[in-house]
Coordinates of C-alpha atoms in Angstrom, one line a residue:
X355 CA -41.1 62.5 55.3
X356 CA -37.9 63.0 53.4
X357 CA -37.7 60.3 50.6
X358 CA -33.8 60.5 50.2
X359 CA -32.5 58.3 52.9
X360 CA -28.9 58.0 51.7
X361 CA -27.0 58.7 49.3
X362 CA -22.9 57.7 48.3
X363 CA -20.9 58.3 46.1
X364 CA -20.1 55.0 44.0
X365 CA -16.7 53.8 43.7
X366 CA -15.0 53.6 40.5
X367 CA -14.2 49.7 39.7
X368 CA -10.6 50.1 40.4
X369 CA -11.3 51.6 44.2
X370 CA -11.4 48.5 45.8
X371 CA -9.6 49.1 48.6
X372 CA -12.2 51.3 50.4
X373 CA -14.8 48.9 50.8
X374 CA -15.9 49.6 54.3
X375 CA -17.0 47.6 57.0
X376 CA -19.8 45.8 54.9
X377 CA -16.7 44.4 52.8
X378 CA -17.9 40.7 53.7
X379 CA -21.5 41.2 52.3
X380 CA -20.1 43.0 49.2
X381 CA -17.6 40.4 48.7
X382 CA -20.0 37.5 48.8
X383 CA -22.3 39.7 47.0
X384 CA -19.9 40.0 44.2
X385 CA -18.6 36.0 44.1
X386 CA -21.9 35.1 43.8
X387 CA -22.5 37.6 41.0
X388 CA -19.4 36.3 39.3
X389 CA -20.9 32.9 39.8
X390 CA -23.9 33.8 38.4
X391 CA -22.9 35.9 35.2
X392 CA -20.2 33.0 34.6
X393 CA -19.3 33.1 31.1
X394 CA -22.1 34.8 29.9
X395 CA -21.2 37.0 26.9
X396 CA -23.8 39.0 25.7
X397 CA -25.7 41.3 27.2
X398 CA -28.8 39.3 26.6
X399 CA -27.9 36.7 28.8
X400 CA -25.1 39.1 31.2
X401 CA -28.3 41.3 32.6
X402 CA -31.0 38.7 33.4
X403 CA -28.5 36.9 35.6
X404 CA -26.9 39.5 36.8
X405 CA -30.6 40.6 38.4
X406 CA -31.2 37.0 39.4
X407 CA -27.8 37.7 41.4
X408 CA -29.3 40.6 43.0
X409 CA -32.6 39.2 44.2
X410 CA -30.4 36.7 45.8
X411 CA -28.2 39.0 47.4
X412 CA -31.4 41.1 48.5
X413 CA -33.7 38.2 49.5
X414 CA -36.4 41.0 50.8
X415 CA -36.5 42.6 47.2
X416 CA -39.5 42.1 44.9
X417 CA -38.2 43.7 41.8
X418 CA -35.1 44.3 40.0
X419 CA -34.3 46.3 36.9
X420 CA -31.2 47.1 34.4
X421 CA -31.5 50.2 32.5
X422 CA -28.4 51.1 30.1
X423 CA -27.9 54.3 28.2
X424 CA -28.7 53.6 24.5
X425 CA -25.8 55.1 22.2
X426 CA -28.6 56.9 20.1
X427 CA -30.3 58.8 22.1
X428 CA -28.7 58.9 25.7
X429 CA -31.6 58.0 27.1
X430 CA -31.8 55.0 29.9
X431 CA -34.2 52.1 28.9
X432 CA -34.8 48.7 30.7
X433 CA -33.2 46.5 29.2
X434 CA -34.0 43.5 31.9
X435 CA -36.3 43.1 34.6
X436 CA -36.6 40.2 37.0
X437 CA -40.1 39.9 39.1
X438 CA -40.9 37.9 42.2
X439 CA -44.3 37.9 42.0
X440 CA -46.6 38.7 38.6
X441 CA -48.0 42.3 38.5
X442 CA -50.9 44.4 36.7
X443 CA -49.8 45.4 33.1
X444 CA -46.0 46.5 32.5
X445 CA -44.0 47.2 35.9
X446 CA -43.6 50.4 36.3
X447 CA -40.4 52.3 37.6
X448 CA -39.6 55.9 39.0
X449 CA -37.6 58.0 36.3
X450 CA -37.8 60.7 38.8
X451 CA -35.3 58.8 40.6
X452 CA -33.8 57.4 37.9
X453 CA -33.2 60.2 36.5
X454 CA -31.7 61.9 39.7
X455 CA -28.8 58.8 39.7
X456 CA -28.2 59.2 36.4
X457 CA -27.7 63.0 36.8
X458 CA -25.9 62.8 40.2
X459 CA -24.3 59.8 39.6
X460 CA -24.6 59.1 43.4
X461 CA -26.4 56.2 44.9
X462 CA -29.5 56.5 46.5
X463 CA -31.6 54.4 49.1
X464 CA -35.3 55.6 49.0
X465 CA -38.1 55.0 51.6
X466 CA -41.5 55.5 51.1
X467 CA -42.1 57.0 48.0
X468 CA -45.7 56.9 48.2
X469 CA -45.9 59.2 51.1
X470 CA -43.1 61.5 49.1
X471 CA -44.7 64.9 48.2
X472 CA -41.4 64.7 45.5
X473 CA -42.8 61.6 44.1
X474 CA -46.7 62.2 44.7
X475 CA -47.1 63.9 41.4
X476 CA -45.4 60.7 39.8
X477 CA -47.8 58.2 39.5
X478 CA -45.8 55.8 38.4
X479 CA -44.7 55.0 42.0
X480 CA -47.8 55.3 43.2
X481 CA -49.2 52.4 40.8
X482 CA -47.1 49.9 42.7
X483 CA -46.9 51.9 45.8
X484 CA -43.5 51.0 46.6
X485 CA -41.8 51.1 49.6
X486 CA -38.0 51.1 49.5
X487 CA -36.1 51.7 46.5
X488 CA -32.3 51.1 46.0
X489 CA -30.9 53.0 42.5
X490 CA -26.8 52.7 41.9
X491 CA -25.6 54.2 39.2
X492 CA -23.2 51.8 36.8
X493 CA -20.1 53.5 35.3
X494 CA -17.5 52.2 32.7
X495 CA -13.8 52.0 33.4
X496 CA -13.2 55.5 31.6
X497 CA -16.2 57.0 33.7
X498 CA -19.4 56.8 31.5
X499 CA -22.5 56.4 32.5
X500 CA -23.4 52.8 31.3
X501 CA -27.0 52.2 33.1
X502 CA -28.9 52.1 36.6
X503 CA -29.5 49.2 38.4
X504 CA -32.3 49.3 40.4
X505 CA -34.0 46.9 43.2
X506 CA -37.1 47.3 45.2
X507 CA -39.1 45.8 47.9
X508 CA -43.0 46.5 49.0
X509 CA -42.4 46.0 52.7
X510 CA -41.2 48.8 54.2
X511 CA -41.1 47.1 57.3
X512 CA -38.2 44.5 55.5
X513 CA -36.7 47.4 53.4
X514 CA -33.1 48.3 52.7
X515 CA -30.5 50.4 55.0
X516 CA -27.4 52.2 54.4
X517 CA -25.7 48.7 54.5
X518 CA -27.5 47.7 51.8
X519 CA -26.9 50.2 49.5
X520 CA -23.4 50.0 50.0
X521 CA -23.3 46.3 49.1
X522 CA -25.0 47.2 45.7
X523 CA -22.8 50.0 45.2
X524 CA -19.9 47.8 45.4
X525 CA -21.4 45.0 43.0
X526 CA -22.6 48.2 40.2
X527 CA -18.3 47.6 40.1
X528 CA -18.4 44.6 39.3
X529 CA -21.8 45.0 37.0
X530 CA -20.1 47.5 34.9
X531 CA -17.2 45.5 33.9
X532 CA -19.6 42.6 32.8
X533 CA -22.2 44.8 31.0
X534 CA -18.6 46.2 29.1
X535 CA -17.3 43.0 27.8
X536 CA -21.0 42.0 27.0
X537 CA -21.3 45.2 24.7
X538 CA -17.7 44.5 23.4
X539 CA -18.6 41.2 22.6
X540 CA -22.0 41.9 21.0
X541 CA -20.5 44.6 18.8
X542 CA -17.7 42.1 17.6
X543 CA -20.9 39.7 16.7
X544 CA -22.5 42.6 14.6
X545 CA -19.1 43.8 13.1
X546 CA -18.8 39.8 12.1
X547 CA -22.0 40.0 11.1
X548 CA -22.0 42.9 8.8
X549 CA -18.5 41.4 7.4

């Protein structure tokens, strides 16, 4: 079956206004988020909770991830992971699909990427044999690709919808402005530093 189950565009942080009828979720969602990144200022402490937010916005996810764009080389690493439950070796993630956010800049709800001829020659995916992926991509203010945030669950049964994806679309606003003012602040710390 077709592994792409939706896909949306991602609002910039300034488009507020459209936020649909899922606008309660994502507001919760994103007062909660606020709650939880709090006065964190550097990315070290900004990503962590900001994935601690999202498992508790997604209470049937097992795994979340924060990859960011590294100035050197463009590429996207994880910088953050949160876990539910301890797995073999290094969790592994799809760069297929990361790649394909990053690229499209759209988000995308994934089902079943085991049974995915796509993703079969991956084997990454097949190592944890997930079951429904969520991917948003996170853009600055001036349109940048910053990072992908990414959540998964095993249960396919318990996986994500179109509603879903929509309320993490709508926080990756609220994630970008955060992971901003984090980098801000931890460049000022180096620039201090360096002085």
């Amino acid at each position: 079956g077709a592994v792409i189950v939706s896909q949306l565009d991602v609002p910039r942080p300034s488009a507020d206004a459209q936020l649909g009828q899922h606008t309660e979720a994502k507001l919760r969602a994103v007062l909660g988020l606020n709650r939880a990144i709090g006065a964190s200022l550097s990315l070290g402490e900004v990503l962590p909770r900001l994935l601690d937010g999202l498992l508790e916005v997604f209470p049937q996810a097992d795994r979340g991830f924060a990859l960011l764009v590294q100035p050197a080389t463009g590429r996207l690493r994880v910088r953050a992971r949160r876990l539910k439950r301890p797995e073999e070796g290094t969790p592994r993630i799809s760069r297929t699909l990361i790649d394909r956010v990053a690229v499209s800049r759209q988000a995308i709800l994934s089902a079943d990427a085991a049974a995915d001829a796509r993703f079969r020659a991956n084997e990454s995916v097949m190592v944890g044999c997930i079951r429904s992926v969520m991917c948003v991509p996170v853009t600055g203010g001036d349109g940048r690709l910053l990072g992908v945030l990414q959540v998964d669950s095993r249960d396919i049964r318990d996986g994500f919808d179109a509603g879903d994806l929509d309320v993490l679309a709508g926080i990756a606003g609220r994630a970008a402005q955060a992971i901003e003012q984090a980098l801000a602040h931890d460049e000022r710390l180096e620039r201090e530093q360096l002085n």
